Amino acid sequence: MNERLWEIYEQLCLVEMRGLDEFVRRVKGDEFGDFSRDDVIAFLREIEANMLDNIQTKALEHHVYAEMAEEVSEQTQRMFDELIEEFERA
């Protein structure tokens, strides 16, 4: 995982509670320096994988979560696909 992207993500999304869309927009705008397309996309896919793992973990903890897991996983995948599409747009 790109350590610098993680630091930015952690500050914006976990500390300041900003959305991933803002993270992508600001990284895309080179606000935090220049990152390669591949690094950003790999980073987003890694965050996506972590979120999907968390959804599955929660599904094992309670039947209510299990009932929602498939739908929430699909929404999460769509969200990341859209974020990556947004990042790749010029």
PDB file of C-alpha atoms in Angstrom:
ATOM      1  CA  MET A   1       0.000   0.000   0.000  1.00  0.00           C
ATOM      2  CA  ASN A   2       1.248   3.468  -0.841  1.00  0.00           C
ATOM      3  CA  GLU A   3       2.115   4.909   2.574  1.00  0.00           C
ATOM      4  CA  ARG A   4       1.604   8.539   1.561  1.00  0.00           C
ATOM      5  CA  LEU A   5      -1.849   7.817   0.107  1.00  0.00           C
ATOM      6  CA  TRP A   6      -2.711   5.964   3.303  1.00  0.00           C
ATOM      7  CA  GLU A   7      -1.684   8.981   5.408  1.00  0.00           C
ATOM      8  CA  ILE A   8      -3.836  11.282   3.286  1.00  0.00           C
ATOM      9  CA  TYR A   9      -6.778   8.852   3.369  1.00  0.00           C
ATOM     10  CA  GLU A  10      -6.441   8.406   7.114  1.00  0.00           C
ATOM     11  CA  GLN A  11      -6.423  12.161   7.761  1.00  0.00           C
ATOM     12  CA  LEU A  12      -9.251  13.060   5.374  1.00  0.00           C
ATOM     13  CA  CYS A  13     -11.566  10.101   5.702  1.00  0.00           C
ATOM     14  CA  LEU A  14     -10.940   8.695   9.162  1.00  0.00           C
ATOM     15  CA  VAL A  15      -9.973  11.791  11.170  1.00  0.00           C
ATOM     16  CA  GLU A  16     -11.795  14.599   9.356  1.00  0.00           C
ATOM     17  CA  MET A  17     -14.661  12.286   8.306  1.00  0.00           C
ATOM     18  CA  ARG A  18     -14.607  13.482   4.692  1.00  0.00           C
ATOM     19  CA  GLY A  19     -15.999  11.249   1.969  1.00  0.00           C
ATOM     20  CA  LEU A  20     -13.984   9.132  -0.420  1.00  0.00           C
ATOM     21  CA  ASP A  21     -15.282  11.288  -3.260  1.00  0.00           C
ATOM     22  CA  GLU A  22     -13.490  14.291  -1.754  1.00  0.00           C
ATOM     23  CA  PHE A  23     -10.357  12.199  -1.251  1.00  0.00           C
ATOM     24  CA  VAL A  24     -10.382  11.173  -4.933  1.00  0.00           C
ATOM     25  CA  ARG A  25     -11.120  14.706  -6.126  1.00  0.00           C
ATOM     26  CA  ARG A  26      -8.279  16.202  -4.105  1.00  0.00           C
ATOM     27  CA  VAL A  27      -5.761  13.492  -5.026  1.00  0.00           C
ATOM     28  CA  LYS A  28      -6.787  13.850  -8.680  1.00  0.00           C
ATOM     29  CA  GLY A  29      -6.212  17.601  -8.412  1.00  0.00           C
ATOM     30  CA  ASP A  30      -2.621  16.959  -7.253  1.00  0.00           C
ATOM     31  CA  GLU A  31      -3.352  18.773  -3.992  1.00  0.00           C
ATOM     32  CA  PHE A  32      -1.085  16.342  -2.131  1.00  0.00           C
ATOM     33  CA  GLY A  33       1.525  15.832  -4.807  1.00  0.00           C
ATOM     34  CA  ASP A  34       1.751  13.699  -7.896  1.00  0.00           C
ATOM     35  CA  PHE A  35       0.652  10.061  -7.681  1.00  0.00           C
ATOM     36  CA  SER A  36       0.632   7.609 -10.538  1.00  0.00           C
ATOM     37  CA  ARG A  37      -2.683   6.417 -11.904  1.00  0.00           C
ATOM     38  CA  ASP A  38      -1.773   2.827 -11.032  1.00  0.00           C
ATOM     39  CA  ASP A  39      -0.865   3.703  -7.436  1.00  0.00           C
ATOM     40  CA  VAL A  40      -4.149   5.501  -6.826  1.00  0.00           C
ATOM     41  CA  ILE A  41      -6.267   2.780  -8.413  1.00  0.00           C
ATOM     42  CA  ALA A  42      -4.409   0.029  -6.533  1.00  0.00           C
ATOM     43  CA  PHE A  43      -4.886   1.984  -3.321  1.00  0.00           C
ATOM     44  CA  LEU A  44      -8.624   2.402  -3.923  1.00  0.00           C
ATOM     45  CA  ARG A  45      -8.990  -1.305  -4.728  1.00  0.00           C
ATOM     46  CA  GLU A  46      -7.195  -2.153  -1.505  1.00  0.00           C
ATOM     47  CA  ILE A  47      -9.519   0.075   0.527  1.00  0.00           C
ATOM     48  CA  GLU A  48     -12.451  -1.537  -1.292  1.00  0.00           C
ATOM     49  CA  ALA A  49     -11.183  -5.026  -0.417  1.00  0.00           C
ATOM     50  CA  ASN A  50     -10.842  -3.994   3.238  1.00  0.00           C
ATOM     51  CA  MET A  51     -14.394  -2.672   3.278  1.00  0.00           C
ATOM     52  CA  LEU A  52     -15.743  -5.830   1.643  1.00  0.00           C
ATOM     53  CA  ASP A  53     -13.884  -7.936   4.218  1.00  0.00           C
ATOM     54  CA  ASN A  54     -15.410  -5.848   7.004  1.00  0.00           C
ATOM     55  CA  ILE A  55     -18.889  -6.378   5.551  1.00  0.00           C
ATOM     56  CA  GLN A  56     -18.356 -10.136   5.566  1.00  0.00           C
ATOM     57  CA  THR A  57     -17.028 -10.034   9.124  1.00  0.00           C
ATOM     58  CA  LYS A  58     -20.106  -8.138  10.278  1.00  0.00           C
ATOM     59  CA  ALA A  59     -22.324 -10.610   8.414  1.00  0.00           C
ATOM     60  CA  LEU A  60     -20.889 -13.383  10.570  1.00  0.00           C
ATOM     61  CA  GLU A  61     -21.604 -11.442  13.752  1.00  0.00           C
ATOM     62  CA  HIS A  62     -25.368 -11.035  13.402  1.00  0.00           C
ATOM     63  CA  HIS A  63     -28.122 -12.333  11.138  1.00  0.00           C
ATOM     64  CA  VAL A  64     -29.404  -8.815  10.389  1.00  0.00           C
ATOM     65  CA  TYR A  65     -26.016  -7.923   8.924  1.00  0.00           C
ATOM     66  CA  ALA A  66     -25.946 -11.198   7.020  1.00  0.00           C
ATOM     67  CA  GLU A  67     -29.252 -10.341   5.367  1.00  0.00           C
ATOM     68  CA  MET A  68     -27.827  -7.025   4.169  1.00  0.00           C
ATOM     69  CA  ALA A  69     -24.306  -8.177   3.273  1.00  0.00           C
ATOM     70  CA  GLU A  70     -24.878  -8.930  -0.403  1.00  0.00           C
ATOM     71  CA  GLU A  71     -26.662  -5.660  -1.116  1.00  0.00           C
ATOM     72  CA  VAL A  72     -24.133  -3.582   0.827  1.00  0.00           C
ATOM     73  CA  SER A  73     -21.242  -5.372  -0.887  1.00  0.00           C
ATOM     74  CA  GLU A  74     -22.726  -4.617  -4.307  1.00  0.00           C
ATOM     75  CA  GLN A  75     -23.228  -0.964  -3.373  1.00  0.00           C
ATOM     76  CA  THR A  76     -19.655  -0.761  -2.139  1.00  0.00           C
ATOM     77  CA  GLN A  77     -18.299  -2.249  -5.351  1.00  0.00           C
ATOM     78  CA  ARG A  78     -20.369   0.179  -7.447  1.00  0.00           C
ATOM     79  CA  MET A  79     -19.158   3.103  -5.357  1.00  0.00           C
ATOM     80  CA  PHE A  80     -15.514   2.176  -5.893  1.00  0.00           C
ATOM     81  CA  ASP A  81     -16.054   1.577  -9.617  1.00  0.00           C
ATOM     82  CA  GLU A  82     -17.555   5.068  -9.848  1.00  0.00           C
ATOM     83  CA  LEU A  83     -14.735   6.620  -7.813  1.00  0.00           C
ATOM     84  CA  ILE A  84     -12.152   5.019 -10.086  1.00  0.00           C
ATOM     85  CA  GLU A  85     -14.044   6.154 -13.192  1.00  0.00           C
ATOM     86  CA  GLU A  86     -14.104   9.679 -11.760  1.00  0.00           C
ATOM     87  CA  PHE A  87     -10.393   9.537 -11.041  1.00  0.00           C
ATOM     88  CA  GLU A  88      -9.597   8.391 -14.578  1.00  0.00           C
ATOM     89  CA  ARG A  89     -11.631  11.153 -16.245  1.00  0.00           C
ATOM     90  CA  ALA A  90      -9.443  13.977 -17.475  1.00  0.00           C
TER      91      ALA A  90
END
